[in-house]
Amino acid sequence: SINGGDLYARCWYKKGPELMETIFRECKLIIFNENEIKSLTDLKYGDNAMDWDMEKRIRKLDDEYSTSVIVATMGEKGCMVGYDGDIITVPAERVAEIKDAVGAGDAFTAGFLHSYLKKEKLEDCARYGNLVGAQCVQHNGARGFELPPEIIQ
């Protein structure tokens, strides 16, 4: 799997599109946030991609890298998962108060991978990723919070 960064999305394509292509073709799971997906598709597909919505961007990447699961985290909008021609949208978990968003993407990835490695359905992986990410934002800092027992799988 690969969990990108905006810097990686830009640098890979500008400095080494062949390397990026190889990595993407070999990865089974690609998790980027919404901005990273936009940067990557804008650079890769040029002006054609500028007006695309997130679903079209994921669909285009899914078409090209059909061996991969493509995940876009979208903060309070939840996430989208593209795989084998299908797009799944999973809404974000509601939280009473957002204290700190630092680490929310990493928390999402941990939750998603936890379910993915247990071979659960992709929608359930996304739902659990959203749930763990939502727990993270309700605390100050990316570390030191515990998941409530009722959500631990």
Tab-separated table of C-alpha atoms in Angstrom:
chain	number	residue	atom	x	y	z
A	1	SER	CA	0.000	0.000	0.000
A	2	ILE	CA	1.000	3.603	-0.333
A	3	ASN	CA	-0.221	6.619	1.602
A	4	GLY	CA	0.894	9.673	-0.290
A	5	GLY	CA	1.478	13.274	0.460
A	6	ASP	CA	0.841	16.341	-1.645
A	7	LEU	CA	4.581	16.795	-2.037
A	8	TYR	CA	4.942	13.205	-3.221
A	9	ALA	CA	2.023	13.550	-5.619
A	10	ARG	CA	3.652	16.573	-7.241
A	11	CYS	CA	7.272	15.400	-7.114
A	12	TRP	CA	6.624	11.883	-8.327
A	13	TYR	CA	4.910	13.055	-11.417
A	14	LYS	CA	7.213	15.960	-12.204
A	15	LYS	CA	10.485	14.215	-11.428
A	16	GLY	CA	9.767	10.602	-12.029
A	17	PRO	CA	6.512	9.692	-13.741
A	18	GLU	CA	7.937	6.300	-14.663
A	19	LEU	CA	8.693	5.550	-11.004
A	20	MET	CA	5.234	6.698	-9.953
A	21	GLU	CA	3.632	4.547	-12.631
A	22	THR	CA	5.618	1.506	-11.488
A	23	ILE	CA	4.739	2.066	-7.835
A	24	PHE	CA	1.053	2.539	-8.600
A	25	ARG	CA	0.908	-0.551	-10.754
A	26	GLU	CA	2.533	-2.663	-8.027
A	27	CYS	CA	0.496	-1.302	-5.098
A	28	LYS	CA	-2.730	-2.986	-4.123
A	29	LEU	CA	-3.926	-0.069	-1.995
A	30	ILE	CA	-3.414	3.652	-2.647
A	31	ILE	CA	-4.640	6.139	-0.027
A	32	PHE	CA	-4.367	9.868	-0.733
A	33	ASN	CA	-6.326	12.812	0.580
A	34	GLU	CA	-8.561	14.906	-1.647
A	35	ASN	CA	-5.891	17.539	-2.373
A	36	GLU	CA	-3.288	14.902	-3.215
A	37	ILE	CA	-5.666	13.212	-5.676
A	38	LYS	CA	-6.373	16.602	-7.278
A	39	SER	CA	-2.660	17.422	-7.575
A	40	LEU	CA	-1.853	14.024	-9.021
A	41	THR	CA	-4.641	13.984	-11.596
A	42	ASP	CA	-4.086	17.629	-12.588
A	43	LEU	CA	-0.416	16.896	-13.272
A	44	LYS	CA	-1.053	13.553	-14.929
A	45	TYR	CA	-4.001	14.495	-17.141
A	46	GLY	CA	-3.367	18.234	-17.569
A	47	ASP	CA	-6.056	20.777	-18.329
A	48	ASN	CA	-8.569	18.024	-19.029
A	49	ALA	CA	-8.692	17.188	-15.317
A	50	MET	CA	-9.079	20.705	-13.916
A	51	ASP	CA	-12.892	20.591	-13.809
A	52	TRP	CA	-13.276	16.954	-12.801
A	53	ASP	CA	-15.100	16.123	-9.583
A	54	MET	CA	-13.539	13.672	-7.130
A	55	GLU	CA	-15.547	10.714	-8.397
A	56	LYS	CA	-14.298	11.236	-11.958
A	57	ARG	CA	-10.706	11.591	-10.722
A	58	ILE	CA	-10.909	8.342	-8.782
A	59	ARG	CA	-12.651	6.582	-11.648
A	60	LYS	CA	-9.866	7.660	-14.043
A	61	LEU	CA	-7.155	6.393	-11.670
A	62	ASP	CA	-9.110	3.186	-11.052
A	63	ASP	CA	-9.400	2.607	-14.813
A	64	GLU	CA	-5.676	3.064	-15.263
A	65	TYR	CA	-4.508	1.160	-12.167
A	66	SER	CA	-7.116	-1.573	-12.085
A	67	THR	CA	-5.099	-3.789	-9.750
A	68	SER	CA	-5.297	-1.160	-7.008
A	69	VAL	CA	-7.860	0.046	-4.535
A	70	ILE	CA	-7.850	3.855	-4.765
A	71	VAL	CA	-8.977	5.715	-1.627
A	72	ALA	CA	-9.512	9.469	-1.266
A	73	THR	CA	-10.022	10.854	2.219
A	74	MET	CA	-12.158	13.995	2.168
A	75	GLY	CA	-12.351	15.234	5.765
A	76	GLU	CA	-15.868	16.120	6.851
A	77	LYS	CA	-17.190	14.741	3.529
A	78	GLY	CA	-15.981	11.228	4.364
A	79	CYS	CA	-14.113	9.189	1.774
A	80	MET	CA	-14.412	7.583	-1.646
A	81	VAL	CA	-13.088	4.192	-2.643
A	82	GLY	CA	-12.566	3.120	-6.231
A	83	TYR	CA	-12.019	-0.491	-7.158
A	84	ASP	CA	-12.753	-2.608	-10.198
A	85	GLY	CA	-14.940	0.056	-11.821
A	86	ASP	CA	-17.055	0.765	-8.748
A	87	ILE	CA	-16.997	3.896	-6.613
A	88	ILE	CA	-18.102	3.724	-2.979
A	89	THR	CA	-18.781	6.921	-1.053
A	90	VAL	CA	-18.848	6.614	2.739
A	91	PRO	CA	-19.940	9.678	4.716
A	92	ALA	CA	-17.853	10.956	7.609
A	93	GLU	CA	-18.751	10.124	11.172
A	94	ARG	CA	-20.397	12.990	13.021
A	95	VAL	CA	-18.427	14.433	15.910
A	96	ALA	CA	-19.528	16.851	18.604
A	97	GLU	CA	-16.395	18.975	18.386
A	98	ILE	CA	-13.242	18.975	16.282
A	99	LYS	CA	-10.336	19.822	18.556
A	100	ASP	CA	-7.385	19.007	16.304
A	101	ALA	CA	-7.265	17.505	12.811
A	102	VAL	CA	-3.545	16.642	13.000
A	103	GLY	CA	-3.129	12.938	12.390
A	104	ALA	CA	-6.698	12.326	11.219
A	105	GLY	CA	-5.519	10.988	7.857
A	106	ASP	CA	-3.044	8.642	9.503
A	107	ALA	CA	-5.740	7.499	11.931
A	108	PHE	CA	-8.071	6.869	8.976
A	109	THR	CA	-5.344	4.836	7.264
A	110	ALA	CA	-4.765	2.759	10.400
A	111	GLY	CA	-8.471	1.992	10.694
A	112	PHE	CA	-8.832	1.223	6.993
A	113	LEU	CA	-5.790	-1.061	6.977
A	114	HIS	CA	-6.953	-2.822	10.145
A	115	SER	CA	-10.156	-3.861	8.382
A	116	TYR	CA	-8.522	-4.391	4.980
A	117	LEU	CA	-6.006	-6.855	6.396
A	118	LYS	CA	-8.893	-8.760	7.960
A	119	LYS	CA	-10.296	-9.022	4.403
A	120	GLU	CA	-13.461	-7.094	5.217
A	121	LYS	CA	-15.570	-5.452	2.517
A	122	LEU	CA	-14.134	-2.175	1.220
A	123	GLU	CA	-17.172	-0.237	2.427
A	124	ASP	CA	-16.600	-1.591	5.946
A	125	CYS	CA	-12.899	-0.712	5.716
A	126	ALA	CA	-13.815	2.849	4.763
A	127	ARG	CA	-16.419	3.084	7.507
A	128	TYR	CA	-13.934	1.916	10.149
A	129	GLY	CA	-11.268	4.278	8.800
A	130	ASN	CA	-13.733	7.157	9.113
A	131	LEU	CA	-14.616	6.064	12.634
A	132	VAL	CA	-10.985	5.965	13.800
A	133	GLY	CA	-10.267	9.301	12.086
A	134	ALA	CA	-13.292	10.829	13.823
A	135	GLN	CA	-11.982	9.657	17.193
A	136	CYS	CA	-8.626	11.293	16.462
A	137	VAL	CA	-10.043	14.766	15.700
A	138	GLN	CA	-11.862	14.890	19.019
A	139	HIS	CA	-8.553	15.017	20.911
A	140	ASN	CA	-5.625	17.405	20.986
A	141	GLY	CA	-2.680	15.927	19.136
A	142	ALA	CA	-2.435	12.840	16.982
A	143	ARG	CA	-1.355	10.528	19.791
A	144	GLY	CA	-2.510	9.561	23.197
A	145	PHE	CA	-6.174	8.876	22.499
A	146	GLU	CA	-7.784	5.527	23.005
A	147	LEU	CA	-10.581	4.069	20.960
A	148	PRO	CA	-13.737	3.466	22.966
A	149	PRO	CA	-14.240	-0.267	23.568
A	150	GLU	CA	-17.504	-0.278	21.616
A	151	ILE	CA	-15.759	0.591	18.332
A	152	ILE	CA	-12.764	-1.735	18.624
A	153	GLN	CA	-13.167	-4.573	16.150
